Coordinates of N, CA and C in Angstrom, one line a residue:
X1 N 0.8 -1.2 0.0 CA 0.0 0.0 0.0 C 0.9 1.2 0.0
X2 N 0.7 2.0 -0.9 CA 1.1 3.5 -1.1 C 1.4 4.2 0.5
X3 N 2.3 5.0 0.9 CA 2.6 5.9 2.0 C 2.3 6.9 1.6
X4 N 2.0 7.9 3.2 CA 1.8 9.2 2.5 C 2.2 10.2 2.0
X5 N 3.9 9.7 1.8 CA 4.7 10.4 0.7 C 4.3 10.2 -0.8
X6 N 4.1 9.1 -1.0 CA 3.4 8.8 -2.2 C 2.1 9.3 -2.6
X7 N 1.4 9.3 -1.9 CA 0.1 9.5 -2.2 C 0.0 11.0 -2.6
X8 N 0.8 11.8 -1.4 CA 1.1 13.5 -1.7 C 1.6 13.9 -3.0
X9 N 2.8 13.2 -3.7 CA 3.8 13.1 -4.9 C 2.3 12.8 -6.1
X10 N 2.5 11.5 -6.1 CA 0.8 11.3 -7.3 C 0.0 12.5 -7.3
X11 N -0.9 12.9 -6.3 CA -1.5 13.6 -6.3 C -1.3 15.2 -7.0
X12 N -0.2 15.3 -5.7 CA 0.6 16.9 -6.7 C 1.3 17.2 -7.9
X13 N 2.0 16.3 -8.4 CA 2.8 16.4 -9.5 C 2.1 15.3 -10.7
X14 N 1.4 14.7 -10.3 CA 0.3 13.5 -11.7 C 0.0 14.0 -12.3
X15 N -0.8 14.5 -12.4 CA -1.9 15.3 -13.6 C -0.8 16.1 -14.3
X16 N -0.6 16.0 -15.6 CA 0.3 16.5 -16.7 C 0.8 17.9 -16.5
X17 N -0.8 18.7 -16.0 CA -0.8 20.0 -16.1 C 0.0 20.6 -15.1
X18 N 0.0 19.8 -13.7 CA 0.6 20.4 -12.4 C 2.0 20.4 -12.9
X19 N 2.6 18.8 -13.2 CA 3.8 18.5 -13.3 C 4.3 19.3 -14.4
X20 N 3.9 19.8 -15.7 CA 4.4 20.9 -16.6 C 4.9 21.8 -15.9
X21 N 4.1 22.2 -14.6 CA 4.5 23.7 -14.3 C 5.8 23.5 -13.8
X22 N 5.5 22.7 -12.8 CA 7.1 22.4 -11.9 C 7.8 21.5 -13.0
X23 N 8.0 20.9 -14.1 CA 8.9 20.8 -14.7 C 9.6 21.9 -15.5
X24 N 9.1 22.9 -15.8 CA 8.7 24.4 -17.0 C 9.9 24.9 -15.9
X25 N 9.4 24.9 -14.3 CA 10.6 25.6 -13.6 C 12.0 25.1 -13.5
X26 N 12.0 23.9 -12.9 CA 13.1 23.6 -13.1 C 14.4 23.3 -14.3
X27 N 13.3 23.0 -15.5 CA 14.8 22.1 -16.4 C 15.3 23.3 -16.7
X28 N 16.1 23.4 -17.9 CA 17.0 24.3 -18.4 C 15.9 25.0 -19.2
X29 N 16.5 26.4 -19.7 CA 15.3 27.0 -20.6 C 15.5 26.1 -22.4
X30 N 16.8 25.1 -22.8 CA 16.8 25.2 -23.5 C 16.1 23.8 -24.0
X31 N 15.4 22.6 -22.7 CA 14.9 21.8 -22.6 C 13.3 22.3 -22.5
X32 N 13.3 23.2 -22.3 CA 11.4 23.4 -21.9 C 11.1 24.0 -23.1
X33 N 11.6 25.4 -24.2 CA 11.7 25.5 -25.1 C 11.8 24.4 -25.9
X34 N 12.1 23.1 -26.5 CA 12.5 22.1 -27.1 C 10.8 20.9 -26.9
X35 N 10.6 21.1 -26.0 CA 9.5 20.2 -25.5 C 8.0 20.8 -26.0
X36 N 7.1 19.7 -26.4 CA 5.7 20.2 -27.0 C 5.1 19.5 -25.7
X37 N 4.7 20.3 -25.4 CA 4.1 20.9 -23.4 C 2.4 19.8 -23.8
X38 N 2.4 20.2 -24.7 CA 0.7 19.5 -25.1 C 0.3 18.3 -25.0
X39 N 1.8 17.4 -25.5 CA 2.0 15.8 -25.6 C 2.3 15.4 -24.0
X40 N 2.5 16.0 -23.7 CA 3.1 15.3 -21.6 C 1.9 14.4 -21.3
X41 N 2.2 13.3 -20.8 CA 1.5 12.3 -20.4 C 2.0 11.5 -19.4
X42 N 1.5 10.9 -18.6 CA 1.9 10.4 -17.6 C 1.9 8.6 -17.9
X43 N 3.2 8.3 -17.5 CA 3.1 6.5 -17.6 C 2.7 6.2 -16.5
X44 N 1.8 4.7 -16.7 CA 1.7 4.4 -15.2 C 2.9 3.3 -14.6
X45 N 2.9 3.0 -13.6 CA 3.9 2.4 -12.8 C 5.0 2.9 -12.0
X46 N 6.4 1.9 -11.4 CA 6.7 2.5 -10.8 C 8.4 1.3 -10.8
X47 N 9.6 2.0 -10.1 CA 10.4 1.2 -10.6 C 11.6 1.1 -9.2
X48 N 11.1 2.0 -8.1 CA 11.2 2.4 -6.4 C 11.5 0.6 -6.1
X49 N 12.1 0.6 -5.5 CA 12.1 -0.4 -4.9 C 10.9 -0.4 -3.9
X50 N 10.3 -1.9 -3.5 CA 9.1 -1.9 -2.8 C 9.5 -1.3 -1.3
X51 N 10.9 -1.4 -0.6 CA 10.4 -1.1 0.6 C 10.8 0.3 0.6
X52 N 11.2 0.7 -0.6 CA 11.6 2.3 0.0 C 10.1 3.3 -0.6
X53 N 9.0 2.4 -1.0 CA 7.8 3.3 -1.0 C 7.4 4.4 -0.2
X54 N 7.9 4.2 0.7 CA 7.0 5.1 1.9 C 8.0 6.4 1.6
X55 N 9.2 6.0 1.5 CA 10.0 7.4 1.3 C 10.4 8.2 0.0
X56 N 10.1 7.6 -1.4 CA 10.1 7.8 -2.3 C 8.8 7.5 -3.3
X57 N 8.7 8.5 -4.3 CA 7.9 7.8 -5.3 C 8.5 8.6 -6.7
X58 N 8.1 8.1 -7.7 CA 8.7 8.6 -9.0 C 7.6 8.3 -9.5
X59 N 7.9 9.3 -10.8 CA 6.6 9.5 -11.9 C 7.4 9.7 -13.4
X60 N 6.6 8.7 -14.3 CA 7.8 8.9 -15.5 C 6.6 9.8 -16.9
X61 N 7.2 11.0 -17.1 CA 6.2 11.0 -18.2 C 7.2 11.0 -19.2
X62 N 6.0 11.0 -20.4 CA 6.5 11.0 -21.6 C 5.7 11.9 -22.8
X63 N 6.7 12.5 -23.5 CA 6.5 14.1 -23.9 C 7.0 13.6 -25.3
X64 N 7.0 14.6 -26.9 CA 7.5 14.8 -27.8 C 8.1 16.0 -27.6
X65 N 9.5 16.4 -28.7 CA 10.0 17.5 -28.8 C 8.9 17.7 -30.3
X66 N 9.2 18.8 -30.1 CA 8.4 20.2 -31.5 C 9.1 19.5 -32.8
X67 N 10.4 18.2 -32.8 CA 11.0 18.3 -33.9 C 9.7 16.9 -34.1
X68 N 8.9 16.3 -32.8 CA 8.1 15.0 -33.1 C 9.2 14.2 -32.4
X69 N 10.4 13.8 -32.3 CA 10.9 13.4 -31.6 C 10.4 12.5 -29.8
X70 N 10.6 11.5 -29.6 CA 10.0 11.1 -28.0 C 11.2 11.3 -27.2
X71 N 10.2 11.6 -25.8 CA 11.2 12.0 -24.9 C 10.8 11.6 -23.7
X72 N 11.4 11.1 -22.4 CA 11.3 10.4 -21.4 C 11.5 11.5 -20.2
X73 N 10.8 12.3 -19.2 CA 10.8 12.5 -18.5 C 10.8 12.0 -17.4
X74 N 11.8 11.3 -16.4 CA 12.0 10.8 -15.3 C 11.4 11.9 -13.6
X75 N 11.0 11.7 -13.1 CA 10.9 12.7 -11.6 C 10.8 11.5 -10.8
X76 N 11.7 11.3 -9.7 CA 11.8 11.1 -8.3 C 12.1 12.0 -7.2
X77 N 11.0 12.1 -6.5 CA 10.9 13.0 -5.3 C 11.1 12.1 -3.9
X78 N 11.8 12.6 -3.2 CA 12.9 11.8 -2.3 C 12.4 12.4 -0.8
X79 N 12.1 11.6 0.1 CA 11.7 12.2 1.5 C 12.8 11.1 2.4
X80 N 13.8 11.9 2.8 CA 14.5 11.4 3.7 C 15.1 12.0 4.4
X81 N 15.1 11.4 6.2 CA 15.5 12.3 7.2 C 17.3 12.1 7.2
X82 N 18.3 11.1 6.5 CA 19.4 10.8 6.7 C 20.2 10.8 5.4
X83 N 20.8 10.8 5.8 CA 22.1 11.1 4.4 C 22.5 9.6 4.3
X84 N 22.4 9.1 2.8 CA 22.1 8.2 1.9 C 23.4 8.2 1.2
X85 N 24.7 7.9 1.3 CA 26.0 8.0 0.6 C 26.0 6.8 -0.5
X86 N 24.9 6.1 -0.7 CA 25.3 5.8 -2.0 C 23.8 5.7 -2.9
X87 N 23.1 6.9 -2.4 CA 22.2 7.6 -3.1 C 22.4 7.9 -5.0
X88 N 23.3 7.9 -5.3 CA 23.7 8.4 -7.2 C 23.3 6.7 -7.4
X89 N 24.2 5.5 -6.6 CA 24.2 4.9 -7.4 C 22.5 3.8 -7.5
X90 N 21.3 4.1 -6.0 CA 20.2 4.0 -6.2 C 19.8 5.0 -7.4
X91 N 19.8 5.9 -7.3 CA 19.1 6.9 -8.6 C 19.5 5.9 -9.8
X92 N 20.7 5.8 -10.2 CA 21.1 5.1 -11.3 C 21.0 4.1 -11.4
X93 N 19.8 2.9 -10.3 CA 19.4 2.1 -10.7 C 18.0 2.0 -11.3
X94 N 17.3 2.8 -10.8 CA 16.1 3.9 -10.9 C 15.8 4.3 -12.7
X95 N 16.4 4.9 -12.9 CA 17.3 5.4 -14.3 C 17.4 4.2 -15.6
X96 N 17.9 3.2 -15.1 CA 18.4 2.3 -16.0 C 17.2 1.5 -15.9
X97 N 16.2 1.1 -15.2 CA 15.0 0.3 -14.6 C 14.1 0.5 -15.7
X98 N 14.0 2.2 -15.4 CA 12.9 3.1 -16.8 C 13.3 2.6 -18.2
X99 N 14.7 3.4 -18.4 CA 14.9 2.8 -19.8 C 14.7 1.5 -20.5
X100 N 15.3 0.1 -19.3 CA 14.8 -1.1 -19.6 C 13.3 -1.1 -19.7
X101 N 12.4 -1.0 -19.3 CA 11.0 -0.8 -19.1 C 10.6 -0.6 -20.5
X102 N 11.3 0.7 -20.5 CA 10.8 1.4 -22.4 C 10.8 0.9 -23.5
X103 N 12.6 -0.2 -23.4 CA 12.6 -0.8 -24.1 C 11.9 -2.0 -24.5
X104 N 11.7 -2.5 -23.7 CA 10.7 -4.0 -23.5 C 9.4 -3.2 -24.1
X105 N 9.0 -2.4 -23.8 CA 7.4 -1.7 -24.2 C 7.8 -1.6 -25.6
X106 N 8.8 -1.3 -26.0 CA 9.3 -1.2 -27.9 C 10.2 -1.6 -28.6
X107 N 10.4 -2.5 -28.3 CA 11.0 -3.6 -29.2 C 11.7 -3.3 -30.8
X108 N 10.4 -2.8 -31.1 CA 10.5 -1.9 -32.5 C 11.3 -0.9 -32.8
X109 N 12.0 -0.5 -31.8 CA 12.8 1.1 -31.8 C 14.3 0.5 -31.9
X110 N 14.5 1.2 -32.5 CA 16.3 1.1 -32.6 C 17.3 2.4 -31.7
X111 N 16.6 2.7 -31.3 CA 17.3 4.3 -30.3 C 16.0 4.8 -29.0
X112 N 17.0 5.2 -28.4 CA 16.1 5.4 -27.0 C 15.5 6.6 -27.6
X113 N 14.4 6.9 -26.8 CA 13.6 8.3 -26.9 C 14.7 9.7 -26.6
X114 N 14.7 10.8 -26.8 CA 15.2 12.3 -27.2 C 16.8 12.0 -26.2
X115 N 17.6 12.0 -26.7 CA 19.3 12.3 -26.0 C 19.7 13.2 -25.8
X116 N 20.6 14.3 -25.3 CA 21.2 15.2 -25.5 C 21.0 16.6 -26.3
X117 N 20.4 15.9 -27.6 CA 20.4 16.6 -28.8 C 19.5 17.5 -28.9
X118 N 19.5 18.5 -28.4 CA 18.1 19.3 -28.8 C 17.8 19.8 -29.9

């Protein structure tokens, strides 16, 4: 069962429109310019390990660039009272979880969704 860090995270940042805004603030201007704001959609699932639910949840959407291009938007929002020293390399399993996920969903693709390249 979902905690109520999770339940807060879904709630506030789920819906396309909320998570646009707080994504619009943080990325770079030359990533939110690049992005067609209209296509943002939310995947369902989740890739958290089960017992760290209560303290984490992630939300993956998925957007086009203006070139039509796909693009993977990752968000994990992190609630913890202690310092986590090998925190990069959970993120980076988090990270690689999704993209395997994507892949298996598309078989058909020969290149991951939007890289570097804007």
């Amino acid at each position: 069962m979902p905690g109520p860090h999770d339940l807060f995270a879904r709630y506030t940042f789920g819906p396309p429109e909320r998570a646009e805004a707080e994504l619009r603030a943080v990325l770079p201007a030359q990533v939110v310019s690049a992005v067609d704001w209209s296509s943002l959609r939310l995947d369902p699932g989740s890739v958290v390990d089960p017992e760290l639910r209560e303290t984490e949840s992630d939300l993956l959407f998925t957007a086009r660039l203006r070139t039509g291009r796909s693009l993977l938007l990752y968000v994990l929002l992190e609630h913890q009272s202690t310092v986590d020293r090998w925190m990069a390399l959970r993120m980076l399993r988090y990270v690689v979880r999704q993209v395997e996920r994507w892949r298996q969903e598309h078989p058909e693709r020969s290149l991951l969704p939007a890289s570097s390249r804007w």
